[in-house]
Coordinates of C-alpha atoms in Angstrom, one line a residue:
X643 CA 0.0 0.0 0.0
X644 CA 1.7 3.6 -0.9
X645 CA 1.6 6.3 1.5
X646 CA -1.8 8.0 -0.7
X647 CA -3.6 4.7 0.1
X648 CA -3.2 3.2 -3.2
X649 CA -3.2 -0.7 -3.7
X650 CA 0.4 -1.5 -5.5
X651 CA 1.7 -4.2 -7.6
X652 CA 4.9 -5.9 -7.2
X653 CA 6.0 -3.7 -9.7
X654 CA 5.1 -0.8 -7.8
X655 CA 2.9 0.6 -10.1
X656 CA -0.8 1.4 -8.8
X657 CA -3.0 -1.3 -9.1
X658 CA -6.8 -1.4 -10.4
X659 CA -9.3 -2.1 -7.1
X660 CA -12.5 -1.2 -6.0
X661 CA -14.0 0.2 -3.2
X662 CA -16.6 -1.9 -1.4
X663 CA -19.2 0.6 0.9
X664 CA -21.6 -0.5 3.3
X665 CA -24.5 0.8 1.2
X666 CA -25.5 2.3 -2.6
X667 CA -23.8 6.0 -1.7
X668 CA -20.1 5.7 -1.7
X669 CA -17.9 8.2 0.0
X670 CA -16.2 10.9 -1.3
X671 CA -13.1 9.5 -0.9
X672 CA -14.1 6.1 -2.2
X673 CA -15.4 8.1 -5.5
X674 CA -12.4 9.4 -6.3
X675 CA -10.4 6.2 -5.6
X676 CA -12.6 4.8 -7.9
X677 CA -11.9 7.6 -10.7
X678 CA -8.1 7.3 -9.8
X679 CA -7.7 3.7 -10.3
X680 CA -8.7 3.9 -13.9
X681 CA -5.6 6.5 -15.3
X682 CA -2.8 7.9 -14.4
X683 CA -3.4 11.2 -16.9
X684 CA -5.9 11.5 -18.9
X685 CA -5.3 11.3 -22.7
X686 CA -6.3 12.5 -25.5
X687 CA -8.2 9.3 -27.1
X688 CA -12.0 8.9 -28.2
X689 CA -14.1 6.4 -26.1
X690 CA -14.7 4.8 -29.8
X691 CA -13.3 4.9 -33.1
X692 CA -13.0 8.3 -34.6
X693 CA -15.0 7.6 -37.4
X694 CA -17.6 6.5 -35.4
X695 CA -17.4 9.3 -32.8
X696 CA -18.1 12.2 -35.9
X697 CA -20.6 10.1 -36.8
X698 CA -22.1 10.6 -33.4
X699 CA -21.7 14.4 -33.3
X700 CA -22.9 14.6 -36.9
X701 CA -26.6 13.0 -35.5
X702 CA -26.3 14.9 -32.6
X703 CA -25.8 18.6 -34.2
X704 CA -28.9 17.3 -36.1
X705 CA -30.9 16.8 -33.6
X706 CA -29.8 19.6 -32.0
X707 CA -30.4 21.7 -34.6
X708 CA -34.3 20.6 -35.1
X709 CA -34.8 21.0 -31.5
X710 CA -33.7 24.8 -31.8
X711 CA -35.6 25.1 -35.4
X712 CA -38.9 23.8 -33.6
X713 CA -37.8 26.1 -30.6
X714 CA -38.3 29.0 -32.3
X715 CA -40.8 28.4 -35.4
X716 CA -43.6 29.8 -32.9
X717 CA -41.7 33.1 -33.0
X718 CA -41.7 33.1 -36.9
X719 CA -45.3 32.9 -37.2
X720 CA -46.2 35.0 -33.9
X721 CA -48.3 37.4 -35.3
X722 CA -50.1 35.1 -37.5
X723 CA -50.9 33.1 -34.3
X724 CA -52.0 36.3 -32.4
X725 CA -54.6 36.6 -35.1
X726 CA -55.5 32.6 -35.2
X727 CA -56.4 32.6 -31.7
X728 CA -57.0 36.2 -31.1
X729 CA -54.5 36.3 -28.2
X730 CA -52.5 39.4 -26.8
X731 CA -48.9 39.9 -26.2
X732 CA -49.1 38.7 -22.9
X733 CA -51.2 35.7 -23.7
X734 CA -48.8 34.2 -27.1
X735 CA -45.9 34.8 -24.3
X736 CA -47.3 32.2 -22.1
X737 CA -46.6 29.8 -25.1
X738 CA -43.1 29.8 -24.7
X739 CA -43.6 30.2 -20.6
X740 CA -44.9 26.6 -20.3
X741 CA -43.1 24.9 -22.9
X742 CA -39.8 25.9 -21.0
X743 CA -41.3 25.4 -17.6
X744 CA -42.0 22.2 -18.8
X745 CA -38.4 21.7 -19.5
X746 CA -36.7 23.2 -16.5
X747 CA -38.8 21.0 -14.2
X748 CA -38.0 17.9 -15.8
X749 CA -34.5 19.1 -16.7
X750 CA -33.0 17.3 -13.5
X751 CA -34.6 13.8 -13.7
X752 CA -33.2 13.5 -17.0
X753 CA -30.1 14.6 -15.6
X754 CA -30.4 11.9 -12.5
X755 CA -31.2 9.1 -14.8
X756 CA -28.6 10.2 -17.6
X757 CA -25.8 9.8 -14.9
X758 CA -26.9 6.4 -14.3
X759 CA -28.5 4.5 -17.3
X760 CA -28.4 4.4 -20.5
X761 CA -28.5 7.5 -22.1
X762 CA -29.2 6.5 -25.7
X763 CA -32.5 4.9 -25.0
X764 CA -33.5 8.0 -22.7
X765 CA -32.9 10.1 -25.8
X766 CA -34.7 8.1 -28.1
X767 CA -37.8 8.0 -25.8
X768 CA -37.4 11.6 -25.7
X769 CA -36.8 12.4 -29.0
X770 CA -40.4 10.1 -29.5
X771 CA -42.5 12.0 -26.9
X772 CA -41.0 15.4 -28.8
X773 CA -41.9 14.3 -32.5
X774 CA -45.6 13.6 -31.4
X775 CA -46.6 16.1 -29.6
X776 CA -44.5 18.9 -31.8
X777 CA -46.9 17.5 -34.8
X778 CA -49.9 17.4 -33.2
X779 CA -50.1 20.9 -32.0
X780 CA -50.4 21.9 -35.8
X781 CA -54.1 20.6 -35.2
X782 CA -55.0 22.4 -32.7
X783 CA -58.4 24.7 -33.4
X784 CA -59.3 28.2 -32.8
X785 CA -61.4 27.4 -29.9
X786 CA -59.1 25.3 -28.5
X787 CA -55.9 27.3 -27.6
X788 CA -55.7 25.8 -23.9
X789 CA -54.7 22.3 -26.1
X790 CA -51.9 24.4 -27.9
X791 CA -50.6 25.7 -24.5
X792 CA -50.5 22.0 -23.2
X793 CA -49.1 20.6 -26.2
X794 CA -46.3 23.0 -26.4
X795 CA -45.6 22.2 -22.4
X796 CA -45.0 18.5 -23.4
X797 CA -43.2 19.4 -26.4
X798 CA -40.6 19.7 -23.4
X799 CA -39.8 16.5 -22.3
X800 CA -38.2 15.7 -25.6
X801 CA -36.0 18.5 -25.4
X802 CA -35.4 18.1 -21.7
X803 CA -34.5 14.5 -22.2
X804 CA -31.5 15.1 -25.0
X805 CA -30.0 18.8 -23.5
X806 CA -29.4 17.1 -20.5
X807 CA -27.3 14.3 -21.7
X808 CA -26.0 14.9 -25.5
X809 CA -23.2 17.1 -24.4
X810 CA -22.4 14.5 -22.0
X811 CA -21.6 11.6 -24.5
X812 CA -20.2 14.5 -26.6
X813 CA -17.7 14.8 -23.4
X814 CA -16.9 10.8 -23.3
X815 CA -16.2 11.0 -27.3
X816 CA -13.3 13.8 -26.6
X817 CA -11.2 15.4 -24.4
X818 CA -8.7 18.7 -24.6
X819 CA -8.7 20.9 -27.8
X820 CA -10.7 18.2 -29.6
X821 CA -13.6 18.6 -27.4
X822 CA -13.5 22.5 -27.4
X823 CA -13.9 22.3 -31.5
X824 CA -16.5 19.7 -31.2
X825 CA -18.3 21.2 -28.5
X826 CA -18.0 24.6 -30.3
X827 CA -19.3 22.7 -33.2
X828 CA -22.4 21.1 -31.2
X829 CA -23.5 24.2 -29.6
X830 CA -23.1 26.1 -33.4
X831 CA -26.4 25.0 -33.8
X832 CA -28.2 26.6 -31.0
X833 CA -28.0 29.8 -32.9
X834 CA -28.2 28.0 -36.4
X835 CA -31.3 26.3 -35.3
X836 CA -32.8 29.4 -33.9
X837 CA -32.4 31.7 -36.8
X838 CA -33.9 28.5 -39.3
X839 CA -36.7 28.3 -37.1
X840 CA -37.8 31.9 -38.2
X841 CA -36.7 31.3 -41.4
X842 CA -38.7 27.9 -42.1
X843 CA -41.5 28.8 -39.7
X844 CA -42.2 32.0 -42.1
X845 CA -41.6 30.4 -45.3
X846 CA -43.5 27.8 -44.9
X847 CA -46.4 29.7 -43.3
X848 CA -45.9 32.4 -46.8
X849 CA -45.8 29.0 -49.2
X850 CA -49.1 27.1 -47.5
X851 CA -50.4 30.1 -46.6
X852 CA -51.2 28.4 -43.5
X853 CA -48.9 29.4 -40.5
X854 CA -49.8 25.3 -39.0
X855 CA -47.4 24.0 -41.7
X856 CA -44.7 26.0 -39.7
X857 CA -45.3 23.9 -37.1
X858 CA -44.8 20.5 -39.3
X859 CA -41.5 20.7 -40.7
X860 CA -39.6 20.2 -38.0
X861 CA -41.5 16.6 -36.8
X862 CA -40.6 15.7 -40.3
X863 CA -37.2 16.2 -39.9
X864 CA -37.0 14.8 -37.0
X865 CA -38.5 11.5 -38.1
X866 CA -34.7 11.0 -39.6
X867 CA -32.4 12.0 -36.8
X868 CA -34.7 9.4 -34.3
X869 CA -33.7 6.5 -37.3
X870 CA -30.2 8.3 -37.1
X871 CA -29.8 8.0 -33.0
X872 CA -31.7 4.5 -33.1
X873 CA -28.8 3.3 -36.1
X874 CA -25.9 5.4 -35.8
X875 CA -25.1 6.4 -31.9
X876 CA -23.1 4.5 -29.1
X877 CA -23.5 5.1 -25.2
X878 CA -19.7 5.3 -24.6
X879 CA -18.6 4.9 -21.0
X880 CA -19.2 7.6 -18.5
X881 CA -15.5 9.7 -18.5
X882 CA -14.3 7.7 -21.2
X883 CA -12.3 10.5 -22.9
X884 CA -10.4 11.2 -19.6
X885 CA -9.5 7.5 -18.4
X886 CA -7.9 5.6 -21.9
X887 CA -11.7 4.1 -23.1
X888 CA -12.3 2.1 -20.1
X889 CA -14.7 4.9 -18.2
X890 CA -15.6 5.3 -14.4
X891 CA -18.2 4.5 -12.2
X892 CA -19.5 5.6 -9.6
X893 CA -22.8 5.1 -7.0
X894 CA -23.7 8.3 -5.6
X895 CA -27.0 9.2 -3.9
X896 CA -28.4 12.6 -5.8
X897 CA -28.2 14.4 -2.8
X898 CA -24.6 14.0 -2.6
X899 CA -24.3 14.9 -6.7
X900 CA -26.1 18.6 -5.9
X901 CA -23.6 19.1 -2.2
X902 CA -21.0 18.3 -4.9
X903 CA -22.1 21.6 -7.5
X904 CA -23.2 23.9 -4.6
X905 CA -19.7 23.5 -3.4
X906 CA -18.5 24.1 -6.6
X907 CA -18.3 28.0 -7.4
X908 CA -17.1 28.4 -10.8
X909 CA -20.2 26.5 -11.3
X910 CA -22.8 28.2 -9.1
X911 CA -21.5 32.0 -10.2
X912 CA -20.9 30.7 -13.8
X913 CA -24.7 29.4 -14.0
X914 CA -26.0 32.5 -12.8
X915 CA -24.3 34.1 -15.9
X916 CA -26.2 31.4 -18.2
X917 CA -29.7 32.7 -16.2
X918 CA -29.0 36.1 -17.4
X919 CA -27.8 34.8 -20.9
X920 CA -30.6 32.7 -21.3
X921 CA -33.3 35.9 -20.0
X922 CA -31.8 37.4 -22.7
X923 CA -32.2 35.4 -25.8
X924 CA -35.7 34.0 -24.5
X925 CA -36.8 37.7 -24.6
X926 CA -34.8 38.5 -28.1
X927 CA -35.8 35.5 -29.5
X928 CA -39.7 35.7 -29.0
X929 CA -40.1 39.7 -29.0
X930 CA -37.9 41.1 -31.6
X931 CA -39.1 40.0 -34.9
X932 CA -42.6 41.4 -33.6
X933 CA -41.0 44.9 -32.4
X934 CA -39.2 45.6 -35.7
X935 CA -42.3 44.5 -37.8
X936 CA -44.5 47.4 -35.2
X937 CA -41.6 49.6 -35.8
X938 CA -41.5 50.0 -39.4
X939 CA -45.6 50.3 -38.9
X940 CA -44.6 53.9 -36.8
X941 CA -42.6 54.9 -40.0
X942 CA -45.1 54.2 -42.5
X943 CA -42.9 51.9 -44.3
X944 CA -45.7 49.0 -44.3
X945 CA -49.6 48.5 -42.9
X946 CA -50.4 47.3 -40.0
X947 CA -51.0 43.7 -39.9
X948 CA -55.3 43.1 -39.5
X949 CA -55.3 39.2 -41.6
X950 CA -54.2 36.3 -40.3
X951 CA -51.4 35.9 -42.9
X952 CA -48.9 38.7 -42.2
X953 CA -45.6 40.6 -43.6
X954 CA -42.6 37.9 -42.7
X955 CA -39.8 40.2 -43.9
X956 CA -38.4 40.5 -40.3
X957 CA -38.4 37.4 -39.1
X958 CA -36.4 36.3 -42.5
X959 CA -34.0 39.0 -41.5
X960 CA -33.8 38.2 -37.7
X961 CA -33.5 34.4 -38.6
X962 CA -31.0 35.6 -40.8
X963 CA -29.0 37.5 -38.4
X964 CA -29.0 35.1 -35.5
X965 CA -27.7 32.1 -38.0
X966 CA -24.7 34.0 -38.9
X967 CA -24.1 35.3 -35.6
X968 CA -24.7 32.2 -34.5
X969 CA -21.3 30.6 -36.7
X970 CA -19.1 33.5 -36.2
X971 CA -19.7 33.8 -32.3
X972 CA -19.2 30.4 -31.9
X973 CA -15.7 30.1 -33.9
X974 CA -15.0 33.3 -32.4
X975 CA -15.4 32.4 -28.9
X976 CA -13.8 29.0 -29.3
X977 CA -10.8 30.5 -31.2
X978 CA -10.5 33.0 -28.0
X979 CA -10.1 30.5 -25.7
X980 CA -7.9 28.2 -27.0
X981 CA -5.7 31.2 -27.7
X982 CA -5.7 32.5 -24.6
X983 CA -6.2 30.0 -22.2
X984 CA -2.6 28.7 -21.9
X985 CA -2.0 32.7 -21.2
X986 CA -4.7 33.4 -19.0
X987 CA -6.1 30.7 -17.2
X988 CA -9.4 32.3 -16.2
X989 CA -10.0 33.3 -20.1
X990 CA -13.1 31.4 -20.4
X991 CA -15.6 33.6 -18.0
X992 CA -13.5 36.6 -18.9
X993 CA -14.3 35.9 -22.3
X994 CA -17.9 35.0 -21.7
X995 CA -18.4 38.3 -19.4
X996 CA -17.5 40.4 -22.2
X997 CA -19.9 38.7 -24.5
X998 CA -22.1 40.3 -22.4
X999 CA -20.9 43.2 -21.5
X1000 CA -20.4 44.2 -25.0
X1001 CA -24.1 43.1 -25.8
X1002 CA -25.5 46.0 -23.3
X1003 CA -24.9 49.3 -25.3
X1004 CA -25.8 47.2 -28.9
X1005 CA -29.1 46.0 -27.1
X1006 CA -30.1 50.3 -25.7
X1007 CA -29.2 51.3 -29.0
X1008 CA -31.1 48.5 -30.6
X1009 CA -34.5 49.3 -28.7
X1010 CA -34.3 53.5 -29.0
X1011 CA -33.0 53.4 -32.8
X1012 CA -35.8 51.0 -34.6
X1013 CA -38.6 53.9 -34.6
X1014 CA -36.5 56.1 -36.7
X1015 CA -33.8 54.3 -38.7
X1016 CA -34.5 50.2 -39.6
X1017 CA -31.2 49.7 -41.3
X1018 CA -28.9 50.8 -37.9
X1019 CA -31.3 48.6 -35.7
X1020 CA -29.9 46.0 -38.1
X1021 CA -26.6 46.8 -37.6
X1022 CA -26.4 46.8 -33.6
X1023 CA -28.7 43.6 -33.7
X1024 CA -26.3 42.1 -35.3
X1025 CA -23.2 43.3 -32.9
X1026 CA -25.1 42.7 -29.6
X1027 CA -26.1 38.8 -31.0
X1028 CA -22.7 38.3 -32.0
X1029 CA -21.3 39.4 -28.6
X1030 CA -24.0 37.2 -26.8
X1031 CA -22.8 33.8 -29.3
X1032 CA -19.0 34.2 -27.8
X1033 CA -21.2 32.5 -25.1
X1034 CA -22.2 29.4 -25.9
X1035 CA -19.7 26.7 -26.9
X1036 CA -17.1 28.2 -23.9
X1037 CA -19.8 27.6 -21.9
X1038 CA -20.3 24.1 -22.2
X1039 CA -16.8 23.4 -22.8
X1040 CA -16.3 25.3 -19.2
X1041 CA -18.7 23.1 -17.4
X1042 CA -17.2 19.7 -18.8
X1043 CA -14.0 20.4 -17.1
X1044 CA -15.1 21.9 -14.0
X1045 CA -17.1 18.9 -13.0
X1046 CA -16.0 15.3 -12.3
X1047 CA -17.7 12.9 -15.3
X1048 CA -19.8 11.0 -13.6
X1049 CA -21.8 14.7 -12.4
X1050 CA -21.8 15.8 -15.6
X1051 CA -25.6 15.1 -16.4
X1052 CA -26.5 16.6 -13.1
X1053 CA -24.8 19.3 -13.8
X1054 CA -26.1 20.6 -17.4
X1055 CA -29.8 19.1 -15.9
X1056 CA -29.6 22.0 -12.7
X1057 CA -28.1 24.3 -14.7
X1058 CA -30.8 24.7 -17.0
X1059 CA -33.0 24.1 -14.3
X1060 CA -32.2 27.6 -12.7
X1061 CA -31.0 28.9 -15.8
X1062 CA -34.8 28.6 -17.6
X1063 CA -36.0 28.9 -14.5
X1064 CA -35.4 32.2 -13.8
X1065 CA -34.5 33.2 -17.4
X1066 CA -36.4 32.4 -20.7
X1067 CA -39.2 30.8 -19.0
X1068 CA -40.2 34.1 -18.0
X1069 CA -38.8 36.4 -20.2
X1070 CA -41.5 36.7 -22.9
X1071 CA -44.1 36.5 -20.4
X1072 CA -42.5 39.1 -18.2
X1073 CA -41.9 41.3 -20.7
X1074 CA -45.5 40.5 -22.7
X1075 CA -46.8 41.8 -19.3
X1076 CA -45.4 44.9 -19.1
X1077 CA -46.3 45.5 -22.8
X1078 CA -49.6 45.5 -22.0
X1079 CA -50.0 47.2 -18.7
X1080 CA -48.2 49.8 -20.4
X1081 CA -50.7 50.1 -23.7
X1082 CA -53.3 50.0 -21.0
X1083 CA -52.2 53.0 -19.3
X1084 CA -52.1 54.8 -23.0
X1085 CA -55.4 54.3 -23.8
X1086 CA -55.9 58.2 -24.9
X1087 CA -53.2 57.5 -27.4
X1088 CA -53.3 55.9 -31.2
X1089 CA -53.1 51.8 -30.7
X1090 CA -50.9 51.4 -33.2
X1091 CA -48.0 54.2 -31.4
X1092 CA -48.5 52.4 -27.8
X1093 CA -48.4 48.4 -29.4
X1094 CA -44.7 49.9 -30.5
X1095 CA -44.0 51.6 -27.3
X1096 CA -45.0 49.7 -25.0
X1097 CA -43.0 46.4 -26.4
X1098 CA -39.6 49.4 -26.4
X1099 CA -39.9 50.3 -23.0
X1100 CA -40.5 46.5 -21.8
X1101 CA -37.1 45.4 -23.8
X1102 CA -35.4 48.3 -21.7
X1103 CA -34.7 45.3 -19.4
X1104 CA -32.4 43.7 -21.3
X1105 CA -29.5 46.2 -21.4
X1106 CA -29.6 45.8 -17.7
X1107 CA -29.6 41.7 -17.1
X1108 CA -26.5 41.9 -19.8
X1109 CA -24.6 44.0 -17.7
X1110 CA -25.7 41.8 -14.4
X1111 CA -25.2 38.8 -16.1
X1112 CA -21.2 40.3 -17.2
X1113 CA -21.0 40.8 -13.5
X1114 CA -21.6 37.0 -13.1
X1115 CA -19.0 35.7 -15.1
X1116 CA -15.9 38.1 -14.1
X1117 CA -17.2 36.9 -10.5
X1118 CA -16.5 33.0 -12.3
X1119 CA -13.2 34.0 -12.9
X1120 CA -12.0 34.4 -9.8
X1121 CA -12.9 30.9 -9.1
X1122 CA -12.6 28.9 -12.3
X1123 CA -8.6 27.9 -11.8
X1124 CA -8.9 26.3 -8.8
X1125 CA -12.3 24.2 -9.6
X1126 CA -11.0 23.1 -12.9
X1127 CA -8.0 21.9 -10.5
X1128 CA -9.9 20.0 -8.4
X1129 CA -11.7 18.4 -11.2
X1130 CA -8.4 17.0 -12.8
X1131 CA -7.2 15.9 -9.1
X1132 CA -10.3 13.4 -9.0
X1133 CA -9.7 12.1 -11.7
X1134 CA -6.1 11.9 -11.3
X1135 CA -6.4 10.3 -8.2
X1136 CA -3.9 13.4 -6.8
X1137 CA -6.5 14.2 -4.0
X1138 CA -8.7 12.4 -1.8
X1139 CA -11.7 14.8 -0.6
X1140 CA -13.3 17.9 -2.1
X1141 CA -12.8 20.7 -0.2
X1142 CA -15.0 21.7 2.9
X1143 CA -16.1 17.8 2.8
X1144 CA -15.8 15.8 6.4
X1145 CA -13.8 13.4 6.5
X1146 CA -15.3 10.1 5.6
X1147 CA -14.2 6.5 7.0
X1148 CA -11.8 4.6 5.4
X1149 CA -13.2 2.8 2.0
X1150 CA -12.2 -1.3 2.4
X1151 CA -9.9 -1.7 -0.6
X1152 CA -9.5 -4.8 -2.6
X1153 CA -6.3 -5.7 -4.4
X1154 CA -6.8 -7.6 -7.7
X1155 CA -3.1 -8.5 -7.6
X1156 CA -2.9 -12.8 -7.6
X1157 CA -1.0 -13.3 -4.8
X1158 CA -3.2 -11.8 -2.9

């Protein structure tokens, strides 16, 4: 036995052993015995073979993007859906409200069951329950928009079920600058998605003339990618990357999983940043198309919409915009921090809190310039959206090697627990809300001035949660070093408890050695 309490050989190299615990919940210490006795270092090798593992991400980006496309159709055909139903602001925003509640709340079983079974068939059942009930909200009647609200509320599980989990097995597939680029890849298509949402949710509402058929074409699609998952995609062992293709294991009670990530606080301070992010491009996302199309109505440039099939021309352009935002944010942030991060080892969150930071000035200018000059609003959309897509690819990238692999579902599940939570799942309500208690208060004024108004001084908000959320990720950097630490010492096997955790009774350690 060496003096760090590892079994040895003859040879005096560490041998493999288990620990044995008295019940389901190992110790801390026993966890990361466990993790040790599987490498030394990790090493840069995929869980599988490397055509295999592109293969994997290739069905996953699809996926991924569909779920973003579907996502976001709603907001393509908005207005037309305002009409359908005759809805107000307030009213359409609870459409995205419950389909994210919806996902936040189920969010963290999917994260406790993708840390501990099979997370290919958890998808796939998912990935059904999403395909079904995306389609059938197409049906839904005039009379019968409580049906649409509910249908877009399950539409969540699907979504819940794969966010949770595909970056994980992304994670297992790579490790070092391989995962950054493929994470930075995967998370490409957030943005991607979104922007095609608008872009095939108005097209195909302006070819049907029917804004339903919006709702279709992404169940269609997806119909492929489930054949794709069922065919294509492995469940590689949990930490795979990290420990040479043979994985770790671990049994650890849930409790002990979320005392793991509260102790953690490059994690806690770096998901508060994500709540503001995500407040921010919920709001965006749903509001903006609508406020630029009531803008150009202040400056006569087009009618105001009275039919159910309305002008699309902004959400073309905002789909537009987000998609190439989307790519160049996401190379640009990546190439950032593999540049810097052998210089600075907090570049990550620095980077991240001037994504937001920067987004702030672009998003006041945004909201006080659209009543007078289109072309400009354009412009400083398309600054602040690239500032926020710096975001999203260091982010995941970040939370993969601040957390031991056998968390990592946990992790992305109460992260976008809190992070929809208190962001986007509120966002187009809140701000739908204040939107109309504003035109309410106007009633002496012209409708058509106070629809645009009131949706400007609502999005005033946003400036404000950037800033906040910039706040959130310098306070990550003062942090991040020393948990990404940590994180390599489990698995390296260099330290034997996390800090502030007692000290646990000795696992009982078995030798595979034969002469023993």
């Amino acid at each position: 036995m060496d003096p760090k309490g590892f079994a040895t050989s003859q040879a005096g190299r560490p041998a493999p052993r288990w620990s044995v615990g008295s019940s389901s919940s190992m110790h801390y210490s026993s966890f990361v015995n466990s993790l040790a006795s599987l490498t030394p270092l990790p090493l840069e090798k995929p869980a599988v073979s490397p055509r295999r593992a592109y293969i994997t991400v290739a069905v996953l980006c699809y996926i991924n993007l569909l779920n973003y496309m579907e996502r976001y159709t709603i907001a393509g055909v908005l207005s037309e859906i305002q009409k359908f139903f005759v809805i107000s602001d307030s009213t359409s925003g609870l459409l995205q409200t419950v389909f994210i509640c919806s996902f936040l709340l189920l969010a963290p079983l999917f994260g406790y069951l993708g840390d501990r079974y099979n997370r290919k068939y958890i998808m796939i059942g998912g990935l059904c329950v999403w395909l079904a009930t995306a389609a059938g909200s197409s049906f839904v009647t005039p009379s019968h928009f409580w049906l649409l609200v509910l249908l877009r509320a399950l539409v969540g599980i699907g979504e819940a079920s794969y966010s949770t989990i595909a970056p994980t097995i992304i994670g297992d597939l790579f490790v070092g600058g391989r995962r950054s680029i493929v994470i930075c890849v995967f998370y490409i298509f957030i943005p991607v998605g979104s922007g095609l949402g608008y872009i095939t949710g108005a097209g195909c509402a302006t070819l049907t003339g029917d804004w339903r058929w919006a709702l279709r074409i992404t169940p269609i699609m997806g119909v492929f990618g489930l054949i794709f998952l069922v065919l294509l995609c492995p469940n590689p062992p949990r930490g795979a990357a990290e420990t040479h293709g043979q994985g770790v294991s671990a049994q650890t009670s849930y409790l002990e999983d979320i005392k793991y990530l509260l102790r953690n606080k490059s994690y806690m301070w770096s998901t508060s940043g994500v709540t503001a992010l995500a407040f921010l491009t919920g709001a965006l996302a749903f509001w903006m198309p609508t406020f630029l199309s009531r803008a150009q109505v202040i400056q006569k440039l087009r009618e105001q919409c009275t039919t159910a099939q309305c002008d699309s021309t902004d959400s073309y352009i905002f789909g537009a915009v987000t998609l190439v935002t989307g790519i160049l944010g996401g190379i640009l942030g990546t190439g950032c921090s593999r540049w810097f991060r052998d210089k600075v080892p907090n570049a990550d969150p620095l980077i991240c809190a001037v994504g937001m930071l920067g987004s702030a000035p672009c998003l006041f200018i945004t909201i006080f310039v659209a009543s007078s000059n289109i072309p400009t609003t354009y412009v400083f959309i398309f600054i602040g959206e690239l500032f926020l897509s710096l975001n999203w690819a260091v982010l995941a990238d970040m939370l993969l090697y601040i957390v031991v692999p056998t968390r990592r579902s946990s992790a992305e599940a109460l992260q976008i627990t809190v992070g929809h939570l208190l962001g986007d799942a509120g966002s187009p309500f809140l701000l739908g809300t204040i939107s109309d208690a504003i035109n309410k208060s106007k009633t002496e004024q012209t409708n058509t001035d106070w629809n645009f108004h009131s949706l400007k001084y609502s999005l005033v908000i946003c400036p404000f949660v950037a800033m906040l959320g910039g706040l959130f990720f310098f306070m990550t950097s003062l942090h991040i070093t020393e948990d990404r630490k940590a994180a390599q010492q489990f698995v390296q096997g260099e330290e034997t408890l996390p800090p502030q955790a007692p000290a646990p009774e000795p696992p009982v350690e078995i030798s595979n050695r034969s002469n023993e």
